[in-house]
Short mmCIF file of C-alpha atoms and ligand atoms in Angstrom, two decimals:
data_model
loop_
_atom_site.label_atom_id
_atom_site.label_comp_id
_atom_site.label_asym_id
_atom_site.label_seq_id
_atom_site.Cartn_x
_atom_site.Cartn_y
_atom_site.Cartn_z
CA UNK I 387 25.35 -25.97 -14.58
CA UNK I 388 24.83 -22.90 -16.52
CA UNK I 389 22.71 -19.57 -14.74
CA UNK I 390 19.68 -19.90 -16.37
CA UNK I 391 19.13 -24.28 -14.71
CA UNK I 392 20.89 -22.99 -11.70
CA UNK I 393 17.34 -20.49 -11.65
CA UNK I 394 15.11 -23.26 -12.52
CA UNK I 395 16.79 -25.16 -9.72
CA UNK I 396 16.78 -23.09 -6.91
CA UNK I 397 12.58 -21.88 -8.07
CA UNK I 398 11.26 -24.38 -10.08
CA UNK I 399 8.37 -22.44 -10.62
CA UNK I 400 10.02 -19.99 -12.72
CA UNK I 401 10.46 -19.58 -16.43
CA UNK I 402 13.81 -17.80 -17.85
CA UNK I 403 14.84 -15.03 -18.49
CA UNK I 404 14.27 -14.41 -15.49
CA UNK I 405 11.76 -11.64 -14.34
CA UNK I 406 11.65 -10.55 -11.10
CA UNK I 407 8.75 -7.71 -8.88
CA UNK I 408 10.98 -5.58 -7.47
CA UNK I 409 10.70 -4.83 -2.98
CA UNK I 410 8.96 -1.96 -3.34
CA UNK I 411 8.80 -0.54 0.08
CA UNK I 412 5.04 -0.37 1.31
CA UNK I 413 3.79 -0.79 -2.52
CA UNK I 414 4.97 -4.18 -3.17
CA UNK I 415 2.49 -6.45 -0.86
CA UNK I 416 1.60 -9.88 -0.89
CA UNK I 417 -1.22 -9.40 -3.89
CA UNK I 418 2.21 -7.91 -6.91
CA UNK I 419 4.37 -10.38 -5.03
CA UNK I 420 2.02 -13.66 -5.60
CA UNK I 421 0.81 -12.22 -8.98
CA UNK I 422 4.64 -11.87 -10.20
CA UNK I 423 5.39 -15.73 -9.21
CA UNK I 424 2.39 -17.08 -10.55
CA UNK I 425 3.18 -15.59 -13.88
CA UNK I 426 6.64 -17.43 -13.56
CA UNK I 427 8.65 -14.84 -12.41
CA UNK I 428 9.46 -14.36 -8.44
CA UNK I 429 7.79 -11.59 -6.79
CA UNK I 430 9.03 -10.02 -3.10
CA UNK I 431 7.16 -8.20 -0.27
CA UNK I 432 8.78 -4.92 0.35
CA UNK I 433 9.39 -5.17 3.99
CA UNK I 434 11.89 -2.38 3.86
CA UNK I 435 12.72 -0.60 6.87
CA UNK I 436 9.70 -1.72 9.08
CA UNK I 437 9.08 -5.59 9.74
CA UNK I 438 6.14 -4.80 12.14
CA UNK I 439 3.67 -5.99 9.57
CA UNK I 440 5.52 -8.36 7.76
CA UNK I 441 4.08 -11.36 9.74
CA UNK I 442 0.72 -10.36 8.28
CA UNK I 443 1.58 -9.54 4.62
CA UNK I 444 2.71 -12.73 4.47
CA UNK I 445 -0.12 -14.47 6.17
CA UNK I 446 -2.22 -12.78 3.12
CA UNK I 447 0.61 -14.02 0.36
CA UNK I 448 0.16 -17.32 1.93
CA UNK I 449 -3.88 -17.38 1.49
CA UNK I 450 -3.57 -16.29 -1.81
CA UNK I 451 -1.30 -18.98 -2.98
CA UNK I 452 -3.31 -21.18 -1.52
CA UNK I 453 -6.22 -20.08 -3.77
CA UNK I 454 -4.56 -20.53 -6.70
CA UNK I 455 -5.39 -23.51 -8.73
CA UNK I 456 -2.01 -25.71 -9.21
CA UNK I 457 0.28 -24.96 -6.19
CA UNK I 458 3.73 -23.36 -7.63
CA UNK I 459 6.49 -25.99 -7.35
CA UNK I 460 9.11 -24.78 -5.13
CA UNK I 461 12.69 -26.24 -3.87
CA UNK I 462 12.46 -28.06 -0.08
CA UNK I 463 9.19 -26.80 0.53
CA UNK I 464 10.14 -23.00 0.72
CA UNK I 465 7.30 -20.14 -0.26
CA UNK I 466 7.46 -19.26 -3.54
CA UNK I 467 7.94 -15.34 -3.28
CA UNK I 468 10.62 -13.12 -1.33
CA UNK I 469 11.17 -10.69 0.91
CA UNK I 470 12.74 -7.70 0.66
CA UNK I 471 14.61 -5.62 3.50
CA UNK I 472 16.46 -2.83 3.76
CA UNK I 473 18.70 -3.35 6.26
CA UNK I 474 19.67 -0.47 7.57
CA UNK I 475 16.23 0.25 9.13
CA UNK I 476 14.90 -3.10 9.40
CA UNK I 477 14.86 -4.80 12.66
CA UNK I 478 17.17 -8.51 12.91
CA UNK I 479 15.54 -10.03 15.70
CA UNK I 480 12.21 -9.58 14.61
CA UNK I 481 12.91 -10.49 10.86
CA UNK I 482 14.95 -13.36 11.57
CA UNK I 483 11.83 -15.79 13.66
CA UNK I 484 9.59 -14.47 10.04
CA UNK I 485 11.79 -15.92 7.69
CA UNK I 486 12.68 -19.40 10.44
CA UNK I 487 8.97 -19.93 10.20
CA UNK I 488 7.83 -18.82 6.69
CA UNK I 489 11.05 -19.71 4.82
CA UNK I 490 10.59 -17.52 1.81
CA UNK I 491 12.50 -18.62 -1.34
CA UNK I 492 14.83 -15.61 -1.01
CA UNK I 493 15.18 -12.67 0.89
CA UNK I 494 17.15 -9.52 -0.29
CA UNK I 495 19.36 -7.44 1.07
CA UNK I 496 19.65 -3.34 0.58
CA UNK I 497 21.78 -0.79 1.92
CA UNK I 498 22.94 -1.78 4.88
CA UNK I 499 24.37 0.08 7.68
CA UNK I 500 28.09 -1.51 7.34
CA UNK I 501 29.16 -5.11 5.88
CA UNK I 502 29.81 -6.32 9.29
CA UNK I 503 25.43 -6.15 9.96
CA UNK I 504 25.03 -7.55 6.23
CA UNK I 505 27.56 -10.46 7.15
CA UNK I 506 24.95 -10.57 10.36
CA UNK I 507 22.17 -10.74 8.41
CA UNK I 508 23.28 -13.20 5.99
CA UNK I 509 24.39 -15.98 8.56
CA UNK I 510 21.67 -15.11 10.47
CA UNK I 511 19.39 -15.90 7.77
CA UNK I 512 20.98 -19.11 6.26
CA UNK I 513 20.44 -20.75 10.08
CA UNK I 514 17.36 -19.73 10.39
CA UNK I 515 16.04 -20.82 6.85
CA UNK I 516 19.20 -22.36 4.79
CA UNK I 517 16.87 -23.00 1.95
CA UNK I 518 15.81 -19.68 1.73
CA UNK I 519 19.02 -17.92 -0.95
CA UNK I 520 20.21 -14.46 -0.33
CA UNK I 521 20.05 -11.80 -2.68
CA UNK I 522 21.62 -8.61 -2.39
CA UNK I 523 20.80 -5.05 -4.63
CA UNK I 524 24.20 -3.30 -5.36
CA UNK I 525 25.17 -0.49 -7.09
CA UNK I 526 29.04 -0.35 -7.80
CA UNK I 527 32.16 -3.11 -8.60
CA UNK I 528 33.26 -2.39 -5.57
CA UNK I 529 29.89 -3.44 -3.69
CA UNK I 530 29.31 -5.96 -5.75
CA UNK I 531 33.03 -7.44 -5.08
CA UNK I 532 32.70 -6.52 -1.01
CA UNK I 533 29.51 -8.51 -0.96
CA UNK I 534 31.07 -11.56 -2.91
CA UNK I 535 34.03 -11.59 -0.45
CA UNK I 536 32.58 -11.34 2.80
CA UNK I 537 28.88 -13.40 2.08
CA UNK I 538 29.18 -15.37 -1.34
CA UNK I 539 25.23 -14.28 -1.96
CA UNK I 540 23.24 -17.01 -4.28
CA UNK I 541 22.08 -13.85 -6.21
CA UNK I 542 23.48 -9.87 -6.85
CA UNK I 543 21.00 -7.34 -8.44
CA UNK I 544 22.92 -4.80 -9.72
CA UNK I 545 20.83 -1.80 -9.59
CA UNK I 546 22.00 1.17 -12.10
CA UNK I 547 21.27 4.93 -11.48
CA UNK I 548 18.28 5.08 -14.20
CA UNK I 549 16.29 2.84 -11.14
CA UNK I 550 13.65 4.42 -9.90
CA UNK I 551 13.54 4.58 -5.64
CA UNK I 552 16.62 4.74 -3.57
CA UNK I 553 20.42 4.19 -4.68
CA UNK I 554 23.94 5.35 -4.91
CA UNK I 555 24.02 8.87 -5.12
CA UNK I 556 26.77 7.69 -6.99
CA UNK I 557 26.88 5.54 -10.14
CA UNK I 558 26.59 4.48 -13.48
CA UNK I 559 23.62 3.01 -15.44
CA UNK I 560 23.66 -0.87 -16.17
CA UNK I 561 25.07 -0.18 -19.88
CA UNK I 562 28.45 -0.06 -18.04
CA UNK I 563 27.90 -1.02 -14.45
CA UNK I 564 26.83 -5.16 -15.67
CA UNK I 565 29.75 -5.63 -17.58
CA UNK I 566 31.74 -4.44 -15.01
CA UNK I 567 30.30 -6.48 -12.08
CA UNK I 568 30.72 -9.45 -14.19
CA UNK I 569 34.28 -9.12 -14.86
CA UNK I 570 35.05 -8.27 -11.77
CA UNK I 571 33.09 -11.29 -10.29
CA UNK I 572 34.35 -13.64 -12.92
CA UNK I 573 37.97 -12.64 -12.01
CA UNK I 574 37.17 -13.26 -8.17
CA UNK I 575 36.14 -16.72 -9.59
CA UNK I 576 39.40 -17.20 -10.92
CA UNK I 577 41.65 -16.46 -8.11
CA UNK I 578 39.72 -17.59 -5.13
CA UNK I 579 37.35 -19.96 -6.63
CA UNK I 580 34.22 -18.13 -4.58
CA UNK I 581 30.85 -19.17 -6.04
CA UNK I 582 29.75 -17.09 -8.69
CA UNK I 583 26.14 -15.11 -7.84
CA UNK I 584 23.70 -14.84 -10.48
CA UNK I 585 23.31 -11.41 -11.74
CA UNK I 586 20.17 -9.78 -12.61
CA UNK I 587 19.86 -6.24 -13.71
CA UNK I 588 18.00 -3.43 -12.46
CA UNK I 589 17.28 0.39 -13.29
CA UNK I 590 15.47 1.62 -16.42
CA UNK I 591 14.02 -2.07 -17.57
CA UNK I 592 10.24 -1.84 -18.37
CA UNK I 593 9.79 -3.77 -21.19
CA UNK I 594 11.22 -6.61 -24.02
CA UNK I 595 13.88 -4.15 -25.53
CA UNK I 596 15.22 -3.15 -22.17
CA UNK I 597 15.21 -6.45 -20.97
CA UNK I 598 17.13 -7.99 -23.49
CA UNK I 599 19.48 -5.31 -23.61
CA UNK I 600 20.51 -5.79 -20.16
CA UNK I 601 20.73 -9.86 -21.01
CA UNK I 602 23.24 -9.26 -23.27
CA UNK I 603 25.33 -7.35 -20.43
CA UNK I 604 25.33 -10.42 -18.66
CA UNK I 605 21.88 -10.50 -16.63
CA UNK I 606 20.35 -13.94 -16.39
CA UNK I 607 17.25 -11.61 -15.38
CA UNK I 608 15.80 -8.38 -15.03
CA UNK I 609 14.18 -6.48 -12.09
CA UNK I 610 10.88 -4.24 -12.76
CA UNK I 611 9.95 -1.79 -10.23
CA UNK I 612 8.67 1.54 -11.78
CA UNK I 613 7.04 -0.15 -14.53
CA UNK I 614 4.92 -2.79 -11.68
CA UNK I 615 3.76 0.81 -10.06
CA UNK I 616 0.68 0.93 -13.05
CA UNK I 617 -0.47 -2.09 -12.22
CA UNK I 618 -3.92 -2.94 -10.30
CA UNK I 619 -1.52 -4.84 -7.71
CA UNK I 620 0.66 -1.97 -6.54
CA UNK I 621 -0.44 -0.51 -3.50
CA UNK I 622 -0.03 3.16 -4.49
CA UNK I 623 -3.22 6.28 -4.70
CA UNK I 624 -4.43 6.48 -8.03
CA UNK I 625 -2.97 9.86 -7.81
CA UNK I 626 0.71 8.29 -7.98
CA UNK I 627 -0.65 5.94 -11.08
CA UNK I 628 -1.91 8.56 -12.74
CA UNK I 629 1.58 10.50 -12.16
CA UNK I 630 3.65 7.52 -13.74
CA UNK I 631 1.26 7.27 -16.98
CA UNK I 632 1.11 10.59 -17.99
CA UNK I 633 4.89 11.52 -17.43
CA UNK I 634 6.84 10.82 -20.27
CA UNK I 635 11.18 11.84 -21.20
CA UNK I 636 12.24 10.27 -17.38
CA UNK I 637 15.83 11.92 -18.24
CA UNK I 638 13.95 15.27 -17.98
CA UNK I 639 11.05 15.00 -15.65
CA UNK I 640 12.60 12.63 -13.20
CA UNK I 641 15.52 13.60 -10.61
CA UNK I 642 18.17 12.28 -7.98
CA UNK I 643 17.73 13.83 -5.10
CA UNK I 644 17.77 13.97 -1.41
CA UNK I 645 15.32 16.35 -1.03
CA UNK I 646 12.07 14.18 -1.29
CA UNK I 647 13.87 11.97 1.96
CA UNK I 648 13.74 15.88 3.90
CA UNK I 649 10.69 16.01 3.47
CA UNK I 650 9.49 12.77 3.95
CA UNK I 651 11.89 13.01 7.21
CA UNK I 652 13.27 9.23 6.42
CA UNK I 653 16.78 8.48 7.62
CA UNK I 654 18.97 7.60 4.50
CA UNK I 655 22.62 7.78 4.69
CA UNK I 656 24.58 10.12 2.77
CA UNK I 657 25.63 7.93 -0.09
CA UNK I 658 22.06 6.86 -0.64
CA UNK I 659 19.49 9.40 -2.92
CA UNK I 660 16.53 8.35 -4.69
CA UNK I 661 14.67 9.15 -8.35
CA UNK I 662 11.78 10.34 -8.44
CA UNK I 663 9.24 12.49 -10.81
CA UNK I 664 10.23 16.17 -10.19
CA UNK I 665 7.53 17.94 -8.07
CA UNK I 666 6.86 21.79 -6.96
CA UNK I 667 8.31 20.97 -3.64
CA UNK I 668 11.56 20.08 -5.37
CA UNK I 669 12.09 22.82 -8.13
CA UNK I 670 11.41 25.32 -4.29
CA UNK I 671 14.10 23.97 -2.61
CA UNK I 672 16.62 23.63 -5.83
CA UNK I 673 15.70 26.20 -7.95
CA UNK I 674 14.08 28.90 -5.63
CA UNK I 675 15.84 28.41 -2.30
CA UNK I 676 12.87 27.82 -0.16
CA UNK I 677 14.00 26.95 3.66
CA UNK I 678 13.15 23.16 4.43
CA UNK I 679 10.95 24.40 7.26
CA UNK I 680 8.07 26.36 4.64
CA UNK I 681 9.00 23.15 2.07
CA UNK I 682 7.82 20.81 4.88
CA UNK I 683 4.88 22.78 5.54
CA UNK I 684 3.75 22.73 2.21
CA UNK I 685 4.49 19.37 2.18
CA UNK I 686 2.27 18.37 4.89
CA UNK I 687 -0.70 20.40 4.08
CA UNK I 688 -0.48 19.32 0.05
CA UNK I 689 -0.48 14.93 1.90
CA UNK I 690 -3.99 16.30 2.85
CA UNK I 691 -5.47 16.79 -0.53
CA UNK I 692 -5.23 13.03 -1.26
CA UNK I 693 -4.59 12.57 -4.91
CA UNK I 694 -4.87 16.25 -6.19
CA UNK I 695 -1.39 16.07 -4.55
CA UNK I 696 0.26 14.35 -7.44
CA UNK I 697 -1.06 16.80 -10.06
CA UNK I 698 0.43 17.76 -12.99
CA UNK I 699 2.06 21.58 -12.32
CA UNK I 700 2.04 22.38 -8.56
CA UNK I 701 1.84 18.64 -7.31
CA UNK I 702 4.14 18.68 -4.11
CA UNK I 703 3.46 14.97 -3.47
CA UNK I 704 6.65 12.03 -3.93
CA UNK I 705 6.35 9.70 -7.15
CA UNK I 706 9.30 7.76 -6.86
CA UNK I 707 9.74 6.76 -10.40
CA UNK I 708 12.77 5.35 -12.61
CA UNK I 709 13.84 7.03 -15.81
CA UNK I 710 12.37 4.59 -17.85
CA UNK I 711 8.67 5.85 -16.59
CA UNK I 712 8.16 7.19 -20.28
CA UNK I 713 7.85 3.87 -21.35
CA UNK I 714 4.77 3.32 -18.88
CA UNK I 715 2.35 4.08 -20.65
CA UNK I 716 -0.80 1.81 -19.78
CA UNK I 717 -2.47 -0.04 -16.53
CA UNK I 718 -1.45 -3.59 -16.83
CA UNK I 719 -2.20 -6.88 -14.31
CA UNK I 720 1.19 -7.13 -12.59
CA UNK I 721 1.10 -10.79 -14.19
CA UNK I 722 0.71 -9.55 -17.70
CA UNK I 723 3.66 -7.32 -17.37
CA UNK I 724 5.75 -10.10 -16.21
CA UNK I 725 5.06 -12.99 -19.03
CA UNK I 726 4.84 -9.92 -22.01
CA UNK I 727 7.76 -8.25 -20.87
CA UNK I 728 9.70 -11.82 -20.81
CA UNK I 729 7.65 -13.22 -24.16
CA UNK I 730 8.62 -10.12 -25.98
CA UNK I 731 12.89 -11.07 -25.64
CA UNK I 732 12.73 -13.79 -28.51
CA UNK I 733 11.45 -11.27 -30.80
CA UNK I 734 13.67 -8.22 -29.93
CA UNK I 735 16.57 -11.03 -30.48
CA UNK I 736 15.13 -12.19 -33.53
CA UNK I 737 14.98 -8.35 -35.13
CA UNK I 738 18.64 -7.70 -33.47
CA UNK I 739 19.65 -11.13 -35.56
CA UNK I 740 18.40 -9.87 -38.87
CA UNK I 741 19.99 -6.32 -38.44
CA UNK I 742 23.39 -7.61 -37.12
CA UNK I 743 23.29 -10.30 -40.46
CA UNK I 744 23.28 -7.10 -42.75
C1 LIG X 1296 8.58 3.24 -5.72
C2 LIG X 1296 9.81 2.42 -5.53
C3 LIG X 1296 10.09 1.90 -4.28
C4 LIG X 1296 11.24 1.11 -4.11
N1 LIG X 1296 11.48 0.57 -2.89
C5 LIG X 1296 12.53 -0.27 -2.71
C6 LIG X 1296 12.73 -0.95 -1.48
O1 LIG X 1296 11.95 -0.81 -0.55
N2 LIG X 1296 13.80 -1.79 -1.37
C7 LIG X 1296 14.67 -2.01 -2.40
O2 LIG X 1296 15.60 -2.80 -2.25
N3 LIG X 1296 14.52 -1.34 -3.58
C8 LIG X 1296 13.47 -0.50 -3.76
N4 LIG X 1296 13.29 0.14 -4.96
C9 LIG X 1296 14.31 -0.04 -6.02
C10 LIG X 1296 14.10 -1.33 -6.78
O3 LIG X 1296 14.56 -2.41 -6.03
C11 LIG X 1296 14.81 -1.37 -8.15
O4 LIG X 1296 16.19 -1.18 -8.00
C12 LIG X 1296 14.30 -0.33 -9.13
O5 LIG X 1296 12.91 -0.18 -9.06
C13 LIG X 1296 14.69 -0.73 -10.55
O6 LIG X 1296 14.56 0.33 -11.43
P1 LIG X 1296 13.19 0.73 -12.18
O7 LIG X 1296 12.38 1.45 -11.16
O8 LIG X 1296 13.66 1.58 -13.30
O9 LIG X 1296 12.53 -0.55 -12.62
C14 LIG X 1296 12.14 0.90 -5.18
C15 LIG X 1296 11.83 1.44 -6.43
C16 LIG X 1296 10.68 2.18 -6.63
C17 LIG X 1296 10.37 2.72 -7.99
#
């Protein structure tokens, strides 16, 4: 069975390529995560590092499918969306009785404190819920192959360093990082016969031309996150919309950096940064030497001004955004994105066909 009927088999809701609504951490709730399936693709709650409201994001996900006209099929009665951790904050025992009861068709798995708790999580989760497949976001061959090894996931995202949000501080963009993985995965094949995961390719992909250039890395399917952030359904101020619109040249005006974490005050490890838009309170730490203690401050008092904290010049306010945020350029429903980003593919193919004939 090739990738693309393994997809249709494990979420027969779907339609291929594949696109997939990205965990977005607090943003990505049940309304982008139902939208994102019912326009064929599979969307995820972004439980992240907190699972204390999980229970009821997905009580919400769950009343909204059940408004929607034709249920979605799905395989052994599982939920038609996922969830998305990251496990080095989230909490097992509380996650573990969520997914037993809801069984999600997939949960995914991000930057976890050691492979020893992700080889925890993983067993953990196929008891409680052995429908539910496990997905995990990686961002190097040697990840990817770990992960392989020790939990023979159903699914690996492999996340370049154009994504937007948290990642390797180290790392390559999918234009070499895909190829890589799936060499390296396909030789693992060969010598120990290990299942094969699905790959699907994140970082930088926000629309058809993107998409289809990470397909013909290897992805069976593509991950959005920055590009879901203008959409109706992300849970973000209008502030941080308005941020992502009018930036444009990501390579420029967004950054990796640990210093939006400082001031934030969240935990991350040290081989974990994240992209964002660059903001006053960055270009004062990096460029001006400002102590963290005044940068915090001014932090603080700017999360008071509600949206004038994102403006343009000055803002001090966090956009995480990826690289591709240039090619945002317009408010779109969440399910729009999904089926034109995934239409578009057959025409970027057909317009790569007639150049490579010449
Ligand atoms: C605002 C934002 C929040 C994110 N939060 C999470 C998260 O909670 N968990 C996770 O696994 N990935 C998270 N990511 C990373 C995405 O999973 C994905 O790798 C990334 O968005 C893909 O790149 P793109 O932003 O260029 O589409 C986040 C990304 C963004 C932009």
């Amino acid at each position: 069975m090739d990738d693309m009927q393994r997809l249709k088999e494990d979420y027969p809701w779907i339609q291929t390529p594949l696109v997939v609504g990205a965990p977005m951490r607090l943003i990505a709730l049940a309304d982008m995560a139902v939208e994102v399936s019912k326009a064929g693709g599979i969307g995820f709650i972004g439980a992240g590092t907190d699972v204390s409201d999980l229970e009821s994001h997905i009580q919400h996900a769950k009343t909204l499918l059940n408004d929607t006209p034709a249920a979605l099929p799905t395989k052994n009665r599982t939920l038609p969306i996922g969830i998305g951790f990251i496990n080095w904050g989230a909490d097992l025992e509380t996650a573990i009785p969520i997914i037993a009861q809801h069984r999600p068709a997939a949960v995914w798995f991000f930057a976890p404190s050691s492979t020893a708790s992700l080889v925890q999580w993983a067993e953990a989760s196929r008891t409680a819920s052995p429908s539910t497949k496990i997905w995990v976001q990686i961002g190097s061959v040697k990840d990817a192959v770990e992960v392989v090894q020790q939990i023979s996931p159903d699914v690996l995202v492999v996340q370049g360093t154009d994504a937007g949000g948290h990642g390797l501080v180290q790392g390559a963009s999918i234009i070499t990082l895909l190829p890589e993985v799936s060499d390296a995965i396909d030789a693992l094949h060969h010598r120990t016969q290990r299942t094969k995961p699905i790959l699907l390719a994140a970082g930088g992909i926000s629309e058809s031309r993107t998409f289809t250039a990470s397909l013909t890395l290897g992805a069976s399917g593509c991950v959005l996150g920055t590009r879901l952030l203008a959409t109706p359904e992300a849970a973000i101020s209008s502030g941080y919309r308005s941020a992502i619109l009018r930036t444009t040249d990501g390579g420029q005006s967004t950054v990796r950096t640990k210093v939006y974490d400082s001031l934030r005050g969240t935990n991350w490890a040290g081989t974990h940064n994240a992209r964002g838009i660059i903001t006053q309170s960055y270009v004062d730490a990096v460029e001006k030497g400002m102590s963290q203690e005044e940068n915090t401050r001014l932090y603080r008092e700017e999360m008071r001004k509600g949206d004038e904290g994102w403006r343009e010049g000055g803002g001090r306010m966090t956009a995480y955004a990826g690289s591709g945020v240039g090619l945002v350029r317009e408010v779109k429903g969440a399910g729009e994105v999904v089926r034109e980003v995934r239409e578009g593919v057959v025409g970027v193919l057909e317009r790569v066909g007639r150049r490579a004939r010449l």
